[in-house]
Amino acid sequence: MKTNQSLRRNIALLFLVKASGFVLPLLTLPFLARVLGPEELGVVVVAQSMALLFGVVVEYGFSLSATRDIARHRGDPVQVAELVCRVHSAKVMLSVVALALALLAARFVPGMGNMTFALGAWAYATVIGFSPAWFFQGMESLRLMSVMDIAGKAASVALIYMCVGSDGAEHVLFLQSLGPAVAVALSMVWMYRSVDFRAPRVTQALWGLKEGGSMFIFRAAISLYTLANVFVLGLFVGPVQVAYFAGAEKLVRGAASAIGPVSQAIYPRVARLVVEDRQASIRLVQRTLLWMGTVTFAGAVFACLVSPQVTRLFFGPGYEPVAGMLRGLVWIVPLIAVGNVLGIQWMLALKMDREFNVAVICAGVVNLIAAACLARSWGATGMVAASVLSEAVVVALILHALIKRRALPLLQTDGRIRGEP
């Protein structure tokens, strides 16, 4: 009973942390849109997009690989201290790589703005990359870390409202980093109360990079079609169109983020039932697919109807084109829902990791190619089409892999999967 209560509490805390990561930045969007205007906002969102990509480099997939390793060895203080040293050694090295990339971006990326924007992007990437959330997840001790994480993000929202004026665009990312930086520092102090501190070393960094490499490839592939679009668009069009697209995408991705905690809650149950009761696992996936597909499709239809009102509420005058982009982008939400149920909850439970990774990587490549072609010709509207196309490719490849293995839950009869003993 205590184990179930702890699991439910951790799921709730993860939901709050993830929700705050999307909701709190959305609170600044109407303010920045009105204070900065479309052109300055466009430069800010390109820098933010770059920061998130740099963050993927610094984080390196340790939220998956290191969490797993900490969970396996948390009864061994020596091994835990060694794992923490490897991860932090690797992140120090990766933060230097991210700094070099930021300096190159300031020099060669047209929509990046000046050096201050690039350094702000690096600062924010380093802060989010160094978060020790992976340690607390592995130890299943999330309460204090979650409170500090949410408080740090909320503090940054307050700082942006207090400090950003019409000429303060280049300070947004530094202000956005400040609250989370304090939260990360306090979390580190709390972590090292239970773990012996070991200075970062090059040998440990290389070991950590080797161990986390496969998860980094997975996270990097996903980022190609979830985080890179604003940056890629900035290579071809001016900041005003970037601001229109980024505004619509932030709202849509924020709505889609609600799918994640539902998946995290259902996935362990599916993974267990696949082994213990295959028919029950199929029924659960079928119900989840029906429920999530229906809700997200209805939500997309509703969003299309109210997109002008939502645009006026969030952005104000001068952002009217955002409404049209919302009507196109909202369709990625039901696609994400279907892909999540069939891919993460079902394929991974069946240990079809390779097929799922192929689908994700292919979608990332398709997104980059489509974005480069369509954005060059049709600007932000072309990027909307590329975004929807990439999510559709993920779903199509997942369906193909499941049908090929006779594992599509909608067509299951006896629960047997081709290739299983």
Short mmCIF file of C-alpha atoms in Angstrom, two decimals:
data_model
loop_
_atom_site.label_atom_id
_atom_site.label_comp_id
_atom_site.label_asym_id
_atom_site.label_seq_id
_atom_site.Cartn_x
_atom_site.Cartn_y
_atom_site.Cartn_z
CA MET A 1 0.00 0.00 0.00
CA LYS A 2 2.82 2.41 0.90
CA THR A 3 4.51 1.63 -2.41
CA ASN A 4 1.33 2.49 -4.34
CA GLN A 5 0.89 5.72 -2.38
CA SER A 6 4.50 6.70 -3.08
CA LEU A 7 4.05 5.96 -6.77
CA ARG A 8 0.87 8.04 -6.98
CA ARG A 9 2.56 10.89 -5.14
CA ASN A 10 5.56 10.82 -7.48
CA ILE A 11 3.27 10.80 -10.52
CA ALA A 12 1.42 13.82 -9.16
CA LEU A 13 4.67 15.66 -8.43
CA LEU A 14 6.04 14.91 -11.91
CA PHE A 15 2.78 16.17 -13.38
CA LEU A 16 3.09 19.44 -11.45
CA VAL A 17 6.74 19.91 -12.48
CA LYS A 18 6.00 19.19 -16.13
CA ALA A 19 2.88 21.35 -16.15
CA SER A 20 4.74 24.25 -14.54
CA GLY A 21 7.40 23.98 -17.25
CA PHE A 22 4.76 24.85 -19.86
CA VAL A 23 2.16 26.86 -17.95
CA LEU A 24 4.47 29.32 -16.17
CA PRO A 25 6.32 30.40 -19.36
CA LEU A 26 2.91 30.82 -21.03
CA LEU A 27 2.07 33.39 -18.36
CA THR A 28 4.85 35.62 -19.70
CA LEU A 29 3.82 35.23 -23.34
CA PRO A 30 0.96 37.79 -23.35
CA PHE A 31 3.16 40.29 -21.48
CA LEU A 32 6.19 39.89 -23.76
CA ALA A 33 4.01 39.95 -26.90
CA ARG A 34 2.59 43.33 -25.93
CA VAL A 35 5.71 44.91 -24.46
CA LEU A 36 8.24 43.81 -27.07
CA GLY A 37 6.12 43.63 -30.23
CA PRO A 38 6.37 40.92 -32.92
CA GLU A 39 9.87 41.78 -34.16
CA GLU A 40 11.65 41.76 -30.78
CA LEU A 41 9.58 38.79 -29.61
CA GLY A 42 10.72 36.89 -32.70
CA VAL A 43 14.37 37.32 -31.74
CA VAL A 44 13.63 36.22 -28.17
CA VAL A 45 11.84 33.02 -29.21
CA VAL A 46 14.66 32.08 -31.62
CA ALA A 47 17.10 32.43 -28.73
CA GLN A 48 14.77 30.40 -26.49
CA SER A 49 14.54 27.67 -29.12
CA MET A 50 18.32 27.61 -29.36
CA ALA A 51 18.55 27.42 -25.56
CA LEU A 52 16.30 24.34 -25.50
CA LEU A 53 18.44 22.67 -28.16
CA PHE A 54 21.60 23.48 -26.19
CA GLY A 55 19.79 22.10 -23.14
CA VAL A 56 19.36 18.76 -24.92
CA VAL A 57 23.13 18.69 -25.43
CA VAL A 58 23.94 19.43 -21.76
CA GLU A 59 21.22 17.13 -20.40
CA TYR A 60 22.38 14.36 -22.78
CA GLY A 61 19.52 11.98 -21.98
CA PHE A 62 20.70 11.50 -18.38
CA SER A 63 17.12 12.03 -17.22
CA LEU A 64 16.51 8.53 -18.61
CA SER A 65 19.83 6.68 -18.35
CA ALA A 66 21.07 8.14 -15.04
CA THR A 67 17.64 7.86 -13.40
CA ARG A 68 17.61 4.17 -14.24
CA ASP A 69 21.14 3.65 -12.90
CA ILE A 70 20.47 5.55 -9.65
CA ALA A 71 17.32 3.49 -9.09
CA ARG A 72 19.27 0.26 -9.55
CA HIS A 73 22.13 1.20 -7.20
CA ARG A 74 20.53 3.52 -4.66
CA GLY A 75 21.31 1.08 -1.85
CA ASP A 76 25.04 1.44 -2.55
CA PRO A 77 26.33 4.92 -1.49
CA VAL A 78 29.72 4.40 -3.15
CA GLN A 79 28.19 3.47 -6.49
CA VAL A 80 25.70 6.35 -6.30
CA ALA A 81 28.51 8.83 -5.64
CA GLU A 82 30.40 7.41 -8.62
CA LEU A 83 27.34 7.78 -10.87
CA VAL A 84 26.78 11.37 -9.76
CA CYS A 85 30.43 12.17 -10.49
CA ARG A 86 30.20 10.68 -13.99
CA VAL A 87 27.06 12.62 -14.83
CA HIS A 88 28.36 15.95 -13.54
CA SER A 89 31.76 15.45 -15.16
CA ALA A 90 30.03 14.83 -18.49
CA LYS A 91 27.76 17.85 -18.04
CA VAL A 92 30.70 20.17 -17.34
CA MET A 93 32.29 19.03 -20.60
CA LEU A 94 28.99 19.34 -22.48
CA SER A 95 28.38 22.86 -21.15
CA VAL A 96 31.68 23.92 -22.74
CA VAL A 97 30.47 22.39 -26.02
CA ALA A 98 27.18 24.28 -25.67
CA LEU A 99 29.08 27.55 -25.09
CA ALA A 100 31.06 27.01 -28.28
CA LEU A 101 27.83 26.33 -30.17
CA ALA A 102 26.27 29.50 -28.74
CA LEU A 103 29.21 31.61 -29.88
CA LEU A 104 28.99 30.09 -33.36
CA ALA A 105 25.24 30.75 -33.44
CA ALA A 106 25.77 34.41 -32.55
CA ARG A 107 28.14 34.68 -35.47
CA PHE A 108 26.34 32.71 -38.16
CA VAL A 109 22.60 32.38 -37.34
CA PRO A 110 20.71 35.37 -38.82
CA GLY A 111 17.78 35.40 -36.38
CA MET A 112 19.84 34.88 -33.23
CA GLY A 113 20.31 38.54 -32.40
CA ASN A 114 23.53 39.76 -30.76
CA MET A 115 26.04 38.04 -28.47
CA THR A 116 23.92 38.83 -25.40
CA PHE A 117 21.07 36.68 -26.75
CA ALA A 118 23.50 33.83 -27.46
CA LEU A 119 25.02 33.95 -23.97
CA GLY A 120 21.53 34.11 -22.46
CA ALA A 121 20.61 30.98 -24.43
CA TRP A 122 23.72 29.23 -23.13
CA ALA A 123 23.00 30.29 -19.54
CA TYR A 124 19.45 28.96 -19.69
CA ALA A 125 20.59 25.71 -21.36
CA THR A 126 23.23 25.17 -18.67
CA VAL A 127 20.73 25.72 -15.88
CA ILE A 128 18.13 23.30 -17.23
CA GLY A 129 20.84 20.82 -18.24
CA PHE A 130 22.36 20.71 -14.74
CA SER A 131 19.09 20.07 -12.92
CA PRO A 132 19.61 17.06 -10.61
CA ALA A 133 15.99 15.93 -11.06
CA TRP A 134 17.30 12.63 -12.45
CA PHE A 135 18.93 11.88 -9.07
CA PHE A 136 15.78 12.53 -7.05
CA GLN A 137 13.66 10.54 -9.52
CA GLY A 138 16.01 7.59 -9.19
CA MET A 139 15.90 7.85 -5.40
CA GLU A 140 12.08 8.29 -5.56
CA SER A 141 12.36 11.41 -3.41
CA LEU A 142 10.74 14.15 -5.45
CA ARG A 143 8.84 16.35 -2.99
CA LEU A 144 11.46 18.98 -2.09
CA MET A 145 13.00 19.05 -5.57
CA SER A 146 9.57 19.60 -7.11
CA VAL A 147 8.77 22.50 -4.78
CA MET A 148 12.10 24.18 -5.53
CA ASP A 149 11.74 23.61 -9.27
CA ILE A 150 8.27 25.17 -9.44
CA ALA A 151 9.25 28.03 -7.12
CA GLY A 152 12.28 28.82 -9.29
CA LYS A 153 10.21 28.99 -12.46
CA ALA A 154 7.58 31.14 -10.75
CA ALA A 155 10.28 33.53 -9.53
CA SER A 156 11.54 33.95 -13.09
CA VAL A 157 8.03 34.80 -14.28
CA ALA A 158 7.83 37.51 -11.62
CA LEU A 159 11.27 38.86 -12.58
CA ILE A 160 10.28 39.12 -16.24
CA TYR A 161 7.14 41.07 -15.36
CA MET A 162 9.11 43.41 -13.10
CA CYS A 163 12.25 43.96 -15.16
CA VAL A 164 11.49 43.68 -18.89
CA GLY A 165 10.52 46.82 -20.76
CA SER A 166 10.25 47.72 -24.42
CA ASP A 167 14.06 47.71 -24.71
CA GLY A 168 14.71 44.65 -22.54
CA ALA A 169 14.47 41.78 -25.03
CA GLU A 170 18.09 40.73 -24.62
CA HIS A 171 17.67 40.28 -20.86
CA VAL A 172 14.69 37.87 -21.05
CA LEU A 173 16.73 34.64 -21.11
CA PHE A 174 18.97 35.74 -18.24
CA LEU A 175 15.90 36.55 -16.15
CA GLN A 176 14.32 33.26 -17.20
CA SER A 177 17.47 31.47 -15.96
CA LEU A 178 17.82 33.19 -12.62
CA GLY A 179 15.03 31.53 -10.61
CA PRO A 180 15.76 28.00 -11.89
CA ALA A 181 19.50 28.57 -11.26
CA VAL A 182 18.80 29.19 -7.58
CA ALA A 183 16.52 26.13 -7.47
CA VAL A 184 19.19 23.95 -9.12
CA ALA A 185 21.86 25.20 -6.71
CA LEU A 186 19.68 24.42 -3.68
CA SER A 187 18.81 20.99 -5.13
CA MET A 188 22.52 20.28 -5.57
CA VAL A 189 23.17 21.19 -1.94
CA TRP A 190 20.36 18.90 -0.85
CA MET A 191 21.68 16.08 -3.06
CA TYR A 192 25.21 16.33 -1.67
CA ARG A 193 23.86 15.99 1.85
CA SER A 194 23.34 12.30 1.02
CA VAL A 195 26.09 11.78 -1.58
CA ASP A 196 29.83 12.21 -1.18
CA PHE A 197 31.14 15.01 -3.39
CA ARG A 198 33.74 14.02 -5.99
CA ALA A 199 35.41 16.56 -8.25
CA PRO A 200 34.63 16.25 -11.98
CA ARG A 201 37.25 14.33 -13.96
CA VAL A 202 37.80 13.84 -17.69
CA THR A 203 37.89 10.04 -17.42
CA GLN A 204 34.57 10.04 -15.58
CA ALA A 205 33.11 12.43 -18.14
CA LEU A 206 34.03 10.13 -21.02
CA TRP A 207 32.55 7.16 -19.18
CA GLY A 208 29.33 9.06 -18.54
CA LEU A 209 29.08 10.11 -22.19
CA LYS A 210 29.50 6.51 -23.31
CA GLU A 211 26.83 5.21 -20.94
CA GLY A 212 24.27 7.89 -21.87
CA GLY A 213 24.92 7.90 -25.61
CA SER A 214 21.94 5.83 -26.73
CA MET A 215 19.47 7.91 -24.72
CA PHE A 216 21.03 11.10 -26.09
CA ILE A 217 20.40 9.91 -29.66
CA PHE A 218 16.78 9.23 -28.76
CA ARG A 219 16.28 12.64 -27.12
CA ALA A 220 18.11 14.43 -29.91
CA ALA A 221 15.94 12.75 -32.54
CA ILE A 222 12.77 13.87 -30.78
CA SER A 223 14.10 17.42 -30.48
CA LEU A 224 14.50 17.60 -34.26
CA TYR A 225 10.73 17.91 -34.62
CA THR A 226 9.66 19.26 -31.22
CA LEU A 227 12.23 21.94 -30.42
CA ALA A 228 14.07 22.87 -33.62
CA ASN A 229 11.28 24.34 -35.74
CA VAL A 230 11.44 27.91 -34.41
CA PHE A 231 15.21 27.94 -34.90
CA VAL A 232 14.99 26.51 -38.42
CA LEU A 233 12.28 29.01 -39.36
CA GLY A 234 14.54 31.83 -38.16
CA LEU A 235 17.08 30.81 -40.79
CA PHE A 236 14.68 31.65 -43.63
CA VAL A 237 12.28 34.38 -42.50
CA GLY A 238 12.32 37.54 -40.42
CA PRO A 239 11.58 37.73 -36.68
CA VAL A 240 7.95 38.85 -37.16
CA GLN A 241 6.92 35.59 -38.86
CA VAL A 242 8.98 33.66 -36.32
CA ALA A 243 7.01 35.35 -33.53
CA TYR A 244 3.69 34.40 -35.15
CA PHE A 245 4.67 30.75 -35.53
CA ALA A 246 6.33 30.49 -32.10
CA GLY A 247 3.30 31.99 -30.38
CA ALA A 248 0.97 29.42 -31.93
CA GLU A 249 3.40 26.56 -31.29
CA LYS A 250 3.87 27.45 -27.61
CA LEU A 251 0.11 27.31 -27.04
CA VAL A 252 -0.28 24.01 -28.90
CA ARG A 253 2.74 22.32 -27.33
CA GLY A 254 1.52 23.49 -23.94
CA ALA A 255 -1.81 21.77 -24.54
CA ALA A 256 -0.07 18.63 -25.81
CA SER A 257 2.09 18.48 -22.67
CA ALA A 258 -0.95 17.27 -20.71
CA ILE A 259 -0.60 13.94 -22.52
CA GLY A 260 2.78 13.17 -20.91
CA PRO A 261 1.70 12.62 -17.29
CA VAL A 262 -1.23 10.45 -18.42
CA SER A 263 1.23 8.30 -20.36
CA GLN A 264 3.60 8.09 -17.39
CA ALA A 265 0.75 6.89 -15.20
CA ILE A 266 -0.59 4.24 -17.62
CA TYR A 267 2.67 2.89 -19.08
CA PRO A 268 3.80 0.85 -16.02
CA ARG A 269 0.38 -0.83 -15.85
CA VAL A 270 0.49 -1.74 -19.55
CA ALA A 271 4.07 -3.02 -19.23
CA ARG A 272 3.04 -5.30 -16.36
CA LEU A 273 -0.14 -6.56 -18.03
CA VAL A 274 1.73 -7.39 -21.26
CA VAL A 275 3.55 -10.08 -19.26
CA GLU A 276 0.77 -11.15 -16.88
CA ASP A 277 -2.42 -10.79 -18.93
CA ARG A 278 -1.96 -9.92 -22.60
CA GLN A 279 -5.68 -9.59 -23.31
CA ALA A 280 -6.11 -7.15 -20.42
CA SER A 281 -3.20 -5.06 -21.70
CA ILE A 282 -4.81 -4.90 -25.15
CA ARG A 283 -8.13 -3.80 -23.68
CA LEU A 284 -6.43 -1.09 -21.62
CA VAL A 285 -4.56 0.25 -24.65
CA GLN A 286 -7.74 0.16 -26.75
CA ARG A 287 -9.67 2.15 -24.11
CA THR A 288 -6.83 4.63 -23.68
CA LEU A 289 -6.54 5.12 -27.44
CA LEU A 290 -10.29 5.68 -27.79
CA TRP A 291 -10.44 8.10 -24.86
CA MET A 292 -7.34 10.14 -25.73
CA GLY A 293 -8.11 10.18 -29.44
CA THR A 294 -11.68 11.37 -28.89
CA VAL A 295 -10.76 14.06 -26.34
CA THR A 296 -7.87 15.49 -28.36
CA PHE A 297 -9.79 15.45 -31.65
CA ALA A 298 -12.71 17.27 -30.05
CA GLY A 299 -10.27 19.71 -28.48
CA ALA A 300 -8.67 20.40 -31.87
CA VAL A 301 -12.07 21.12 -33.43
CA PHE A 302 -12.95 23.47 -30.57
CA ALA A 303 -9.56 25.23 -30.83
CA CYS A 304 -10.14 25.86 -34.53
CA LEU A 305 -13.44 27.57 -33.73
CA VAL A 306 -12.07 29.83 -30.99
CA SER A 307 -8.58 30.53 -32.40
CA PRO A 308 -9.30 34.24 -33.13
CA GLN A 309 -10.50 34.81 -29.56
CA VAL A 310 -7.52 32.91 -28.11
CA THR A 311 -5.14 34.97 -30.25
CA ARG A 312 -6.61 38.26 -29.05
CA LEU A 313 -6.52 37.09 -25.43
CA PHE A 314 -2.90 35.94 -25.44
CA PHE A 315 -1.23 38.30 -27.88
CA GLY A 316 -3.34 41.37 -28.47
CA PRO A 317 -3.32 43.59 -31.57
CA GLY A 318 -0.78 42.94 -34.32
CA TYR A 319 -0.74 39.15 -33.97
CA GLU A 320 -3.83 38.27 -36.06
CA PRO A 321 -1.93 35.75 -38.30
CA VAL A 322 -1.38 33.55 -35.23
CA ALA A 323 -5.04 32.47 -35.40
CA GLY A 324 -4.59 30.83 -38.79
CA MET A 325 -1.46 29.02 -37.62
CA LEU A 326 -3.29 27.76 -34.56
CA ARG A 327 -5.94 26.20 -36.80
CA GLY A 328 -3.23 24.18 -38.53
CA LEU A 329 -1.01 23.33 -35.58
CA VAL A 330 -3.76 22.07 -33.27
CA TRP A 331 -3.97 18.88 -35.33
CA ILE A 332 -0.62 17.76 -34.00
CA VAL A 333 -2.26 17.21 -30.59
CA PRO A 334 -4.44 14.24 -31.64
CA LEU A 335 -1.51 12.91 -33.67
CA ILE A 336 0.74 13.13 -30.61
CA ALA A 337 -1.93 11.40 -28.51
CA VAL A 338 -2.25 8.48 -30.94
CA GLY A 339 1.52 8.20 -31.37
CA ASN A 340 1.99 8.28 -27.61
CA VAL A 341 -0.48 5.48 -26.91
CA LEU A 342 0.66 3.21 -29.75
CA GLY A 343 4.34 4.08 -29.51
CA ILE A 344 5.36 4.73 -25.92
CA GLN A 345 2.63 2.82 -24.08
CA TRP A 346 2.32 -0.16 -26.43
CA MET A 347 5.46 -0.58 -28.57
CA LEU A 348 7.87 0.00 -25.69
CA ALA A 349 5.85 -2.32 -23.45
CA LEU A 350 6.27 -4.97 -26.17
CA LYS A 351 10.02 -4.17 -26.29
CA MET A 352 9.75 -2.89 -29.85
CA ASP A 353 12.34 -0.24 -28.98
CA ARG A 354 14.18 -0.41 -32.29
CA GLU A 355 11.06 0.11 -34.40
CA PHE A 356 9.96 3.01 -32.21
CA ASN A 357 13.36 4.70 -32.40
CA VAL A 358 13.40 4.30 -36.18
CA ALA A 359 10.01 6.03 -36.39
CA VAL A 360 11.19 8.92 -34.23
CA ILE A 361 14.47 9.39 -36.08
CA CYS A 362 12.78 9.23 -39.49
CA ALA A 363 10.23 11.81 -38.39
CA GLY A 364 13.03 14.12 -37.23
CA VAL A 365 14.79 13.86 -40.57
CA VAL A 366 11.54 14.40 -42.50
CA ASN A 367 10.80 17.43 -40.34
CA LEU A 368 14.14 19.06 -41.06
CA ILE A 369 13.86 18.46 -44.80
CA ALA A 370 10.22 19.58 -44.98
CA ALA A 371 10.91 22.60 -42.79
CA ALA A 372 13.82 23.72 -44.94
CA CYS A 373 11.80 23.34 -48.15
CA LEU A 374 8.42 24.63 -47.01
CA ALA A 375 9.67 27.45 -44.79
CA ARG A 376 11.87 28.74 -47.57
CA SER A 377 8.87 28.95 -49.91
CA TRP A 378 5.92 29.74 -47.61
CA GLY A 379 7.52 31.03 -44.42
CA ALA A 380 5.68 30.38 -41.16
CA THR A 381 2.74 28.75 -42.94
CA GLY A 382 5.13 26.24 -44.48
CA MET A 383 6.54 25.48 -41.04
CA VAL A 384 3.03 24.71 -39.79
CA ALA A 385 2.66 22.16 -42.59
CA ALA A 386 6.08 20.66 -41.80
CA SER A 387 5.17 20.28 -38.12
CA VAL A 388 1.92 18.45 -38.87
CA LEU A 389 3.65 16.29 -41.50
CA SER A 390 6.38 15.15 -39.09
CA GLU A 391 3.85 14.08 -36.43
CA ALA A 392 1.85 12.25 -39.11
CA VAL A 393 5.02 10.44 -40.21
CA VAL A 394 5.59 9.20 -36.64
CA VAL A 395 2.06 7.80 -36.44
CA ALA A 396 2.27 6.24 -39.92
CA LEU A 397 5.58 4.49 -39.19
CA ILE A 398 4.30 3.25 -35.82
CA LEU A 399 1.17 1.84 -37.48
CA HIS A 400 3.29 0.19 -40.19
CA ALA A 401 5.57 -1.46 -37.63
CA LEU A 402 2.65 -2.71 -35.52
CA ILE A 403 0.72 -4.05 -38.51
CA LYS A 404 3.85 -5.78 -39.80
CA ARG A 405 4.28 -7.53 -36.44
CA ARG A 406 0.51 -8.19 -36.18
CA ALA A 407 0.60 -6.19 -32.96
CA LEU A 408 -1.86 -3.39 -33.68
CA PRO A 409 -4.16 -3.44 -30.62
CA LEU A 410 -7.23 -2.48 -32.66
CA LEU A 411 -6.84 -5.68 -34.69
CA GLN A 412 -5.80 -8.02 -31.88
CA THR A 413 -7.77 -11.20 -31.37
CA ASP A 414 -5.63 -13.72 -29.50
CA GLY A 415 -2.94 -11.36 -28.16
CA ARG A 416 -0.10 -13.11 -30.02
CA ILE A 417 2.64 -11.00 -31.62
CA ARG A 418 4.63 -12.10 -34.65
CA GLY A 419 8.19 -12.94 -33.68
CA GLU A 420 7.42 -13.76 -30.05
CA PRO A 421 8.20 -17.26 -28.79
#
